[in-house]
Amino acid sequence: MIRRQRSLAVLALVTFAACSSGGIGRSDDTVYAPGIAGRSNLDGLIVGHRLMASAEYELALQAYNRAAVQQGLNVDTLSAIGSANLKLGRLGQAERWLRRATEEDEEFPAAWNNLGVVLMERGKTAEASEVFRRAYATDSGNSDEIRDNLRLALAKLANQDDNVLEEDSNFNLVRRGAGDFVLLSAL
């Protein structure tokens, strides 16, 4: 008898709960947790560029990787991933990504410039000066940052025995779009 009364009580509660606005069914006048997030409309490259400008290099790399998944491995994503790895001090990875970017598009001056920065950081001054020349020629001499990088690399190449330039060597990272990233030489 007690068992039957409990069963009826539970049934009555469930019935009344289903009839009220906060009960079993979803009602428009209450707040519910959102569902599963869909695809993001944000461009991973733009997010990554903003994170790079904020010195959040690991987060920028993650954003660039998401952009690569969305857009594929094109020259922009390859160059961006390489530049983020450079800022994180992962020179070997940065060099591989930037070389792939220059193979993808031989007319992309930012990828050539950033590859030159990596080569300078790795102590490959002669190759870096040639890469900066290529970047400068590809850009038709329009970028002050690339010109300055070429000038510094040539001066360092001419004075390899002198360490006079080490304190004054600032190499600039360049990306497609507005803004630039300055990388202080650690040589």
Coordinates of C-alpha atoms in Angstrom, one line a residue:
M1 CA 0.0 0.0 0.0
I2 CA 2.8 2.5 0.9
R3 CA 4.6 1.5 -2.3
R4 CA 1.5 2.3 -4.4
Q5 CA 1.1 5.7 -2.6
R6 CA 4.7 6.6 -3.4
S7 CA 4.3 5.6 -7.0
L8 CA 1.2 7.8 -7.3
A9 CA 3.0 10.7 -5.6
V10 CA 5.9 10.5 -8.0
L11 CA 3.6 10.3 -11.0
A12 CA 1.7 13.3 -9.8
L13 CA 5.0 15.3 -9.3
V14 CA 6.1 14.4 -12.8
T15 CA 2.8 15.3 -14.3
F16 CA 2.7 18.7 -12.5
A17 CA 6.4 19.4 -13.4
A18 CA 5.7 18.8 -17.1
C19 CA 2.8 21.3 -16.9
S20 CA 4.9 24.1 -15.3
S21 CA 7.2 26.5 -17.2
G22 CA 10.3 25.2 -15.4
G23 CA 9.4 21.5 -15.8
I24 CA 10.5 18.7 -18.1
G25 CA 9.8 20.4 -21.5
R26 CA 11.7 23.4 -22.8
S27 CA 10.0 26.7 -22.3
D28 CA 10.8 30.0 -24.1
D29 CA 10.6 32.0 -20.9
T30 CA 13.6 30.4 -19.2
V31 CA 17.3 30.4 -19.7
Y32 CA 19.0 27.2 -20.9
A33 CA 22.6 26.4 -21.4
P34 CA 23.7 26.8 -25.0
G35 CA 24.1 23.8 -27.3
I36 CA 27.3 22.6 -28.9
A37 CA 29.3 25.4 -30.6
G38 CA 29.3 25.3 -34.3
R39 CA 32.1 26.4 -36.7
S40 CA 33.6 29.7 -35.9
N41 CA 33.4 32.5 -38.4
L42 CA 36.6 34.1 -37.1
D43 CA 39.6 34.0 -39.4
G44 CA 42.4 32.2 -37.6
L45 CA 45.0 34.3 -39.4
I46 CA 43.5 37.6 -38.1
V47 CA 43.2 36.2 -34.6
G48 CA 46.8 34.9 -34.8
H49 CA 48.1 38.3 -36.1
R50 CA 46.4 40.1 -33.2
L51 CA 47.9 37.6 -30.7
M52 CA 51.4 38.0 -32.2
A53 CA 51.0 41.8 -31.8
S54 CA 50.1 41.1 -28.1
A55 CA 53.2 38.9 -27.7
E56 CA 51.0 35.8 -27.1
Y57 CA 53.0 33.6 -29.5
E58 CA 51.8 30.2 -28.3
L59 CA 48.2 31.2 -28.6
A60 CA 49.0 32.8 -32.0
L61 CA 50.5 29.5 -33.1
Q62 CA 47.3 27.7 -32.1
A63 CA 45.2 30.2 -34.1
Y64 CA 47.4 29.8 -37.1
N65 CA 47.1 26.0 -36.9
R66 CA 43.3 26.4 -36.8
A67 CA 43.6 28.7 -39.8
A68 CA 45.6 26.0 -41.6
V69 CA 42.8 23.4 -40.9
Q70 CA 40.2 25.8 -42.2
Q71 CA 42.1 27.2 -45.2
G72 CA 44.6 24.6 -45.9
L73 CA 48.4 25.0 -45.9
N74 CA 48.8 28.0 -48.2
V75 CA 51.6 30.5 -48.2
D76 CA 49.8 32.7 -45.6
T77 CA 49.3 29.9 -43.1
L78 CA 52.8 28.4 -43.7
S79 CA 54.5 31.8 -43.2
A80 CA 52.4 32.6 -40.1
I81 CA 53.2 29.3 -38.5
G82 CA 56.9 29.7 -39.2
S83 CA 56.9 33.2 -37.8
A84 CA 55.1 32.1 -34.6
N85 CA 57.7 29.3 -34.2
L86 CA 60.5 31.9 -34.7
K87 CA 59.1 34.1 -31.9
L88 CA 58.9 31.0 -29.7
G89 CA 62.6 30.3 -30.3
R90 CA 61.9 27.1 -32.3
L91 CA 64.3 28.0 -35.1
G92 CA 64.5 24.6 -36.8
Q93 CA 60.7 24.4 -37.0
A94 CA 60.5 28.0 -38.1
E95 CA 63.0 27.4 -40.9
R96 CA 61.1 24.4 -42.2
W97 CA 57.8 26.2 -42.3
L98 CA 59.2 29.3 -43.9
R99 CA 61.0 27.3 -46.5
R100 CA 57.8 25.5 -47.4
A101 CA 56.1 28.9 -47.7
T102 CA 58.7 30.2 -50.1
E103 CA 58.4 27.0 -52.1
E104 CA 54.6 27.5 -52.2
D105 CA 54.9 31.1 -53.5
E106 CA 58.3 32.3 -54.6
E107 CA 56.9 35.8 -55.0
F108 CA 55.9 36.3 -51.3
P109 CA 58.4 38.8 -49.8
A110 CA 57.3 38.4 -46.2
A111 CA 58.1 34.7 -46.2
W112 CA 61.5 35.3 -47.7
N113 CA 62.2 38.1 -45.2
N114 CA 61.1 36.0 -42.2
L115 CA 63.2 33.1 -43.5
G116 CA 66.2 35.5 -43.6
V117 CA 65.5 36.4 -40.0
V118 CA 65.6 32.8 -39.0
L119 CA 68.8 32.2 -40.9
M120 CA 70.4 35.2 -39.2
E121 CA 69.4 33.8 -35.8
R122 CA 70.9 30.5 -36.7
G123 CA 74.2 32.1 -37.7
K124 CA 73.8 31.5 -41.5
T125 CA 74.7 35.1 -42.4
A126 CA 75.7 34.4 -46.0
E127 CA 72.5 32.5 -46.9
A128 CA 70.5 35.0 -45.0
S129 CA 71.8 38.0 -47.0
E130 CA 70.9 36.2 -50.2
V131 CA 67.4 35.5 -48.9
F132 CA 67.0 39.1 -47.9
R133 CA 68.1 40.1 -51.4
R134 CA 65.4 37.9 -52.8
A135 CA 62.9 39.4 -50.4
Y136 CA 63.9 42.9 -51.4
A137 CA 63.8 42.2 -55.1
T138 CA 60.4 40.4 -54.8
D139 CA 59.0 43.4 -52.9
S140 CA 60.5 45.8 -55.5
G141 CA 62.2 47.7 -52.7
N142 CA 58.9 48.9 -51.2
S143 CA 59.5 47.7 -47.6
D144 CA 61.7 49.6 -45.3
E145 CA 61.9 46.7 -42.9
I146 CA 63.2 44.3 -45.6
R147 CA 65.7 46.9 -46.8
D148 CA 67.0 47.4 -43.2
N149 CA 67.3 43.7 -42.7
L150 CA 69.3 43.4 -46.0
R151 CA 71.5 46.2 -44.9
L152 CA 72.2 44.7 -41.5
A153 CA 72.9 41.3 -43.0
L154 CA 75.3 42.7 -45.6
A155 CA 77.1 44.7 -42.9
K156 CA 77.3 41.7 -40.7
L157 CA 78.6 39.6 -43.6
A158 CA 81.3 42.2 -44.4
N159 CA 82.3 42.3 -40.7
Q160 CA 82.0 38.7 -39.7
D161 CA 85.2 38.9 -37.6
D162 CA 84.0 42.1 -35.9
N163 CA 81.3 41.7 -33.3
V164 CA 80.5 45.5 -33.4
L165 CA 77.1 45.0 -35.0
E166 CA 75.8 42.5 -32.4
E167 CA 74.3 45.1 -30.1
D168 CA 72.7 47.1 -32.9
S169 CA 71.2 44.3 -34.9
N170 CA 67.5 44.4 -35.0
F171 CA 65.8 42.2 -37.6
N172 CA 62.2 42.7 -38.5
L173 CA 59.6 40.1 -39.1
V174 CA 57.2 41.0 -41.8
R175 CA 53.7 39.6 -42.4
R176 CA 51.1 40.1 -45.1
G177 CA 48.8 42.9 -44.1
A178 CA 49.2 45.8 -41.7
G179 CA 51.9 45.9 -38.9
D180 CA 55.2 44.2 -38.3
F181 CA 56.9 42.2 -35.6
V182 CA 60.3 43.2 -34.4
L183 CA 62.7 40.4 -33.4
L184 CA 65.8 41.4 -31.5
S185 CA 68.8 39.5 -32.7
A186 CA 70.2 37.1 -30.2
L187 CA 73.4 36.4 -32.0

